[in-house]
């Protein structure tokens, strides 16, 4: 599959996703600086400026698939997500490294963000992977609502801190079924 674009601009009712740029650091760090956002994440210190820059932002920029989440009402950056691990031979990609400000939780923003991203990427991919820390129940429930199914788990580590990473997969038919389409 050729012609895939991993940094599209996608517009929904509440949010717009656009390519994350190097000059977005301050705005994205402001959105990420709440420790509660990272409480269930293996890298739970991402709210600290240096750690956020070194272990999140720099890799987001170099990934070629990072997206900024912009609130359509305020035009303020409120989070990010990204496409990564694109495998054209298998027709697979992962979606993750997702966070939004706590004020946007439970308001349909994450659901809209995933819908925008999935509707775009299913034009190119047959399967989408989600990699989630076992303790991150909030993210597990969110991907299961999308129709993703558990595949397997692996032992991982962040900064020598071990954790179990769950692998969920989603196909277009499963996504359509979960969304009632």
PDB file of C-alpha atoms in Angstrom:
ATOM      1  CA  UNK A   1       0.000   0.000   0.000  1.00  0.00           C
ATOM      2  CA  UNK A   2       1.467   3.305  -1.007  1.00  0.00           C
ATOM      3  CA  UNK A   3       0.433   6.867  -0.468  1.00  0.00           C
ATOM      4  CA  UNK A   4      -0.320   6.512   3.234  1.00  0.00           C
ATOM      5  CA  UNK A   5      -0.237   9.758   5.148  1.00  0.00           C
ATOM      6  CA  UNK A   6       0.287   9.342   8.868  1.00  0.00           C
ATOM      7  CA  UNK A   7      -0.116  13.028   9.754  1.00  0.00           C
ATOM      8  CA  UNK A   8      -3.382  14.131   8.178  1.00  0.00           C
ATOM      9  CA  UNK A   9      -5.579  16.969   9.342  1.00  0.00           C
ATOM     10  CA  UNK A  10      -8.872  15.455  10.472  1.00  0.00           C
ATOM     11  CA  UNK A  11     -11.791  17.558  11.681  1.00  0.00           C
ATOM     12  CA  UNK A  12     -14.659  16.439  13.881  1.00  0.00           C
ATOM     13  CA  UNK A  13     -17.393  18.213  15.831  1.00  0.00           C
ATOM     14  CA  UNK A  14     -15.381  18.849  18.999  1.00  0.00           C
ATOM     15  CA  UNK A  15     -11.765  18.503  17.879  1.00  0.00           C
ATOM     16  CA  UNK A  16      -9.377  18.763  14.986  1.00  0.00           C
ATOM     17  CA  UNK A  17      -6.320  16.563  14.655  1.00  0.00           C
ATOM     18  CA  UNK A  18      -3.372  18.071  12.840  1.00  0.00           C
ATOM     19  CA  UNK A  19       0.321  17.225  12.479  1.00  0.00           C
ATOM     20  CA  UNK A  20       2.272  17.812  15.691  1.00  0.00           C
ATOM     21  CA  UNK A  21       5.125  20.256  15.080  1.00  0.00           C
ATOM     22  CA  UNK A  22       8.368  20.938  16.958  1.00  0.00           C
ATOM     23  CA  UNK A  23       7.096  24.410  17.839  1.00  0.00           C
ATOM     24  CA  UNK A  24       4.101  22.836  19.642  1.00  0.00           C
ATOM     25  CA  UNK A  25       6.203  21.782  22.642  1.00  0.00           C
ATOM     26  CA  UNK A  26       5.026  24.455  25.109  1.00  0.00           C
ATOM     27  CA  UNK A  27       1.351  24.065  24.248  1.00  0.00           C
ATOM     28  CA  UNK A  28       1.485  20.272  24.409  1.00  0.00           C
ATOM     29  CA  UNK A  29       3.498  20.256  27.620  1.00  0.00           C
ATOM     30  CA  UNK A  30       0.892  22.537  29.200  1.00  0.00           C
ATOM     31  CA  UNK A  31      -1.762  19.952  28.305  1.00  0.00           C
ATOM     32  CA  UNK A  32       0.427  17.078  29.589  1.00  0.00           C
ATOM     33  CA  UNK A  33       1.584  18.613  32.869  1.00  0.00           C
ATOM     34  CA  UNK A  34      -1.205  17.133  35.024  1.00  0.00           C
ATOM     35  CA  UNK A  35       0.098  14.088  36.982  1.00  0.00           C
ATOM     36  CA  UNK A  36      -3.376  12.513  36.980  1.00  0.00           C
ATOM     37  CA  UNK A  37      -3.184  12.023  33.196  1.00  0.00           C
ATOM     38  CA  UNK A  38      -0.192   9.704  33.629  1.00  0.00           C
ATOM     39  CA  UNK A  39      -1.209   7.949  36.875  1.00  0.00           C
ATOM     40  CA  UNK A  40      -2.090   4.636  35.140  1.00  0.00           C
ATOM     41  CA  UNK A  41       0.829   4.794  32.717  1.00  0.00           C
ATOM     42  CA  UNK A  42       4.120   2.910  33.238  1.00  0.00           C
ATOM     43  CA  UNK A  43       5.986   6.186  32.610  1.00  0.00           C
ATOM     44  CA  UNK A  44       4.018   7.996  35.306  1.00  0.00           C
ATOM     45  CA  UNK A  45       6.457  10.930  35.528  1.00  0.00           C
ATOM     46  CA  UNK A  46       5.652  12.252  32.055  1.00  0.00           C
ATOM     47  CA  UNK A  47       4.061  15.302  33.660  1.00  0.00           C
ATOM     48  CA  UNK A  48       7.604  16.477  34.517  1.00  0.00           C
ATOM     49  CA  UNK A  49       8.913  18.817  31.810  1.00  0.00           C
ATOM     50  CA  UNK A  50      12.283  17.132  31.082  1.00  0.00           C
ATOM     51  CA  UNK A  51      10.825  13.633  31.106  1.00  0.00           C
ATOM     52  CA  UNK A  52       7.947  14.710  28.875  1.00  0.00           C
ATOM     53  CA  UNK A  53      10.360  16.266  26.406  1.00  0.00           C
ATOM     54  CA  UNK A  54      12.874  13.400  26.394  1.00  0.00           C
ATOM     55  CA  UNK A  55      10.586  10.380  26.627  1.00  0.00           C
ATOM     56  CA  UNK A  56       7.457  11.597  24.851  1.00  0.00           C
ATOM     57  CA  UNK A  57       7.704  14.755  22.761  1.00  0.00           C
ATOM     58  CA  UNK A  58      11.002  14.111  20.968  1.00  0.00           C
ATOM     59  CA  UNK A  59       9.887  10.647  19.860  1.00  0.00           C
ATOM     60  CA  UNK A  60       6.505  12.057  18.830  1.00  0.00           C
ATOM     61  CA  UNK A  61       8.169  14.561  16.511  1.00  0.00           C
ATOM     62  CA  UNK A  62      10.577  12.001  15.049  1.00  0.00           C
ATOM     63  CA  UNK A  63       7.807   9.379  14.593  1.00  0.00           C
ATOM     64  CA  UNK A  64       6.283  11.053  11.542  1.00  0.00           C
ATOM     65  CA  UNK A  65       2.835  10.065  12.792  1.00  0.00           C
ATOM     66  CA  UNK A  66       2.087  12.354  15.758  1.00  0.00           C
ATOM     67  CA  UNK A  67      -1.059  14.438  15.836  1.00  0.00           C
ATOM     68  CA  UNK A  68      -2.024  17.404  17.994  1.00  0.00           C
ATOM     69  CA  UNK A  69      -5.567  17.450  19.402  1.00  0.00           C
ATOM     70  CA  UNK A  70      -7.098  20.916  19.055  1.00  0.00           C
ATOM     71  CA  UNK A  71     -10.343  21.960  20.761  1.00  0.00           C
ATOM     72  CA  UNK A  72     -12.484  23.404  17.944  1.00  0.00           C
ATOM     73  CA  UNK A  73     -14.235  25.805  20.314  1.00  0.00           C
ATOM     74  CA  UNK A  74     -11.135  27.349  21.933  1.00  0.00           C
ATOM     75  CA  UNK A  75      -8.441  26.518  19.297  1.00  0.00           C
ATOM     76  CA  UNK A  76      -6.291  25.286  22.219  1.00  0.00           C
ATOM     77  CA  UNK A  77      -4.144  22.149  22.110  1.00  0.00           C
ATOM     78  CA  UNK A  78      -5.548  19.646  24.618  1.00  0.00           C
ATOM     79  CA  UNK A  79      -3.615  16.444  23.867  1.00  0.00           C
ATOM     80  CA  UNK A  80      -2.098  14.248  21.218  1.00  0.00           C
ATOM     81  CA  UNK A  81      -2.087  10.805  19.671  1.00  0.00           C
ATOM     82  CA  UNK A  82      -0.067   9.086  16.983  1.00  0.00           C
ATOM     83  CA  UNK A  83       0.127   6.414  14.360  1.00  0.00           C
ATOM     84  CA  UNK A  84       3.248   4.262  14.646  1.00  0.00           C
ATOM     85  CA  UNK A  85       4.700   0.872  13.691  1.00  0.00           C
ATOM     86  CA  UNK A  86       3.280   1.077  10.140  1.00  0.00           C
ATOM     87  CA  UNK A  87       3.826  -2.293   8.464  1.00  0.00           C
ATOM     88  CA  UNK A  88       2.751  -2.047   4.807  1.00  0.00           C
ATOM     89  CA  UNK A  89       3.448  -5.743   4.096  1.00  0.00           C
ATOM     90  CA  UNK A  90       1.018  -6.808   6.827  1.00  0.00           C
ATOM     91  CA  UNK A  91      -1.353  -3.858   6.375  1.00  0.00           C
ATOM     92  CA  UNK A  92      -1.003  -3.064  10.090  1.00  0.00           C
ATOM     93  CA  UNK A  93      -0.414   0.064  12.129  1.00  0.00           C
ATOM     94  CA  UNK A  94      -0.621   0.979  15.808  1.00  0.00           C
ATOM     95  CA  UNK A  95      -2.451   3.897  17.377  1.00  0.00           C
ATOM     96  CA  UNK A  96      -1.338   5.128  20.754  1.00  0.00           C
ATOM     97  CA  UNK A  97       0.715   7.512  22.838  1.00  0.00           C
ATOM     98  CA  UNK A  98      -2.678   9.137  23.336  1.00  0.00           C
ATOM     99  CA  UNK A  99      -3.566  11.577  26.061  1.00  0.00           C
ATOM    100  CA  UNK A 100      -6.063  14.367  26.540  1.00  0.00           C
ATOM    101  CA  UNK A 101      -6.477  16.839  29.361  1.00  0.00           C
ATOM    102  CA  UNK A 102      -8.565  15.582  32.257  1.00  0.00           C
ATOM    103  CA  UNK A 103     -11.216  18.258  31.598  1.00  0.00           C
ATOM    104  CA  UNK A 104     -12.022  16.426  28.320  1.00  0.00           C
ATOM    105  CA  UNK A 105     -12.441  12.953  29.829  1.00  0.00           C
ATOM    106  CA  UNK A 106     -15.923  11.464  29.593  1.00  0.00           C
ATOM    107  CA  UNK A 107     -17.085  14.026  27.034  1.00  0.00           C
ATOM    108  CA  UNK A 108     -16.690  11.927  23.890  1.00  0.00           C
ATOM    109  CA  UNK A 109     -13.400  13.539  22.830  1.00  0.00           C
ATOM    110  CA  UNK A 110     -11.374  10.324  22.945  1.00  0.00           C
ATOM    111  CA  UNK A 111     -14.126   8.492  21.062  1.00  0.00           C
ATOM    112  CA  UNK A 112     -14.214  11.213  18.397  1.00  0.00           C
ATOM    113  CA  UNK A 113     -10.413  11.240  18.147  1.00  0.00           C
ATOM    114  CA  UNK A 114     -10.266   7.471  17.653  1.00  0.00           C
ATOM    115  CA  UNK A 115     -13.116   7.595  15.111  1.00  0.00           C
ATOM    116  CA  UNK A 116     -11.294  10.252  13.087  1.00  0.00           C
ATOM    117  CA  UNK A 117      -8.046   8.292  13.216  1.00  0.00           C
ATOM    118  CA  UNK A 118      -9.618   4.906  12.493  1.00  0.00           C
ATOM    119  CA  UNK A 119     -11.765   6.145   9.605  1.00  0.00           C
ATOM    120  CA  UNK A 120      -8.620   7.625   8.047  1.00  0.00           C
ATOM    121  CA  UNK A 121      -6.263   4.705   8.622  1.00  0.00           C
ATOM    122  CA  UNK A 122      -8.670   1.957   7.571  1.00  0.00           C
ATOM    123  CA  UNK A 123      -8.292   3.337   4.041  1.00  0.00           C
ATOM    124  CA  UNK A 124      -4.732   1.934   4.178  1.00  0.00           C
ATOM    125  CA  UNK A 125      -4.586  -0.698   6.928  1.00  0.00           C
ATOM    126  CA  UNK A 126      -6.445  -3.934   7.569  1.00  0.00           C
ATOM    127  CA  UNK A 127      -5.573  -4.118  11.262  1.00  0.00           C
ATOM    128  CA  UNK A 128      -4.900  -1.549  13.969  1.00  0.00           C
ATOM    129  CA  UNK A 129      -2.980  -2.408  17.137  1.00  0.00           C
ATOM    130  CA  UNK A 130      -3.282  -0.778  20.541  1.00  0.00           C
ATOM    131  CA  UNK A 131      -0.515  -1.318  23.123  1.00  0.00           C
ATOM    132  CA  UNK A 132      -1.771  -0.695  26.657  1.00  0.00           C
ATOM    133  CA  UNK A 133      -0.251  -1.139  30.101  1.00  0.00           C
ATOM    134  CA  UNK A 134      -2.204  -3.780  32.006  1.00  0.00           C
ATOM    135  CA  UNK A 135      -3.010  -1.324  34.832  1.00  0.00           C
ATOM    136  CA  UNK A 136      -4.495   1.226  32.435  1.00  0.00           C
ATOM    137  CA  UNK A 137      -8.091   0.094  32.812  1.00  0.00           C
ATOM    138  CA  UNK A 138      -9.399   3.353  31.327  1.00  0.00           C
ATOM    139  CA  UNK A 139      -7.634   2.686  28.001  1.00  0.00           C
ATOM    140  CA  UNK A 140      -8.529  -1.020  27.984  1.00  0.00           C
ATOM    141  CA  UNK A 141     -12.228  -0.164  28.329  1.00  0.00           C
ATOM    142  CA  UNK A 142     -11.951   2.520  25.633  1.00  0.00           C
ATOM    143  CA  UNK A 143     -10.441   0.194  22.996  1.00  0.00           C
ATOM    144  CA  UNK A 144     -12.847  -2.614  23.876  1.00  0.00           C
ATOM    145  CA  UNK A 145     -15.743  -0.186  23.239  1.00  0.00           C
ATOM    146  CA  UNK A 146     -14.267   0.357  19.761  1.00  0.00           C
ATOM    147  CA  UNK A 147     -14.478  -3.386  19.085  1.00  0.00           C
ATOM    148  CA  UNK A 148     -10.796  -4.199  19.666  1.00  0.00           C
ATOM    149  CA  UNK A 149     -10.049  -7.701  20.923  1.00  0.00           C
ATOM    150  CA  UNK A 150      -7.292  -8.878  23.237  1.00  0.00           C
ATOM    151  CA  UNK A 151      -4.473 -10.666  21.435  1.00  0.00           C
ATOM    152  CA  UNK A 152      -1.611 -11.236  23.871  1.00  0.00           C
ATOM    153  CA  UNK A 153       0.629  -9.632  26.481  1.00  0.00           C
ATOM    154  CA  UNK A 154       4.361  -9.091  26.953  1.00  0.00           C
ATOM    155  CA  UNK A 155       6.607  -8.089  29.817  1.00  0.00           C
ATOM    156  CA  UNK A 156       8.168  -4.687  29.164  1.00  0.00           C
ATOM    157  CA  UNK A 157      10.054  -2.003  31.086  1.00  0.00           C
ATOM    158  CA  UNK A 158      10.259   1.794  31.100  1.00  0.00           C
ATOM    159  CA  UNK A 159      13.375   3.189  32.761  1.00  0.00           C
ATOM    160  CA  UNK A 160      13.963  -0.233  34.374  1.00  0.00           C
ATOM    161  CA  UNK A 161      10.426  -0.249  35.798  1.00  0.00           C
ATOM    162  CA  UNK A 162       8.735  -3.509  34.684  1.00  0.00           C
ATOM    163  CA  UNK A 163       5.149  -3.617  33.477  1.00  0.00           C
ATOM    164  CA  UNK A 164       2.864  -5.873  31.452  1.00  0.00           C
ATOM    165  CA  UNK A 165       1.804  -4.548  28.057  1.00  0.00           C
ATOM    166  CA  UNK A 166      -1.461  -5.777  26.579  1.00  0.00           C
ATOM    167  CA  UNK A 167      -1.927  -6.025  22.817  1.00  0.00           C
ATOM    168  CA  UNK A 168      -5.367  -5.363  21.362  1.00  0.00           C
ATOM    169  CA  UNK A 169      -6.198  -5.596  17.669  1.00  0.00           C
ATOM    170  CA  UNK A 170      -9.012  -4.045  15.673  1.00  0.00           C
ATOM    171  CA  UNK A 171     -10.220  -4.762  12.157  1.00  0.00           C
ATOM    172  CA  UNK A 172     -12.628  -2.660  10.127  1.00  0.00           C
ATOM    173  CA  UNK A 173     -15.469  -5.240  10.369  1.00  0.00           C
ATOM    174  CA  UNK A 174     -15.096  -5.403  14.185  1.00  0.00           C
ATOM    175  CA  UNK A 175     -15.005  -1.605  14.388  1.00  0.00           C
ATOM    176  CA  UNK A 176     -18.125  -1.242  12.221  1.00  0.00           C
ATOM    177  CA  UNK A 177     -19.949  -3.844  14.312  1.00  0.00           C
ATOM    178  CA  UNK A 178     -19.042  -2.091  17.577  1.00  0.00           C
ATOM    179  CA  UNK A 179     -20.174   1.274  16.175  1.00  0.00           C
ATOM    180  CA  UNK A 180     -23.407  -0.147  14.784  1.00  0.00           C
ATOM    181  CA  UNK A 181     -22.478   0.683  11.193  1.00  0.00           C
TER     182      UNK A 181
END
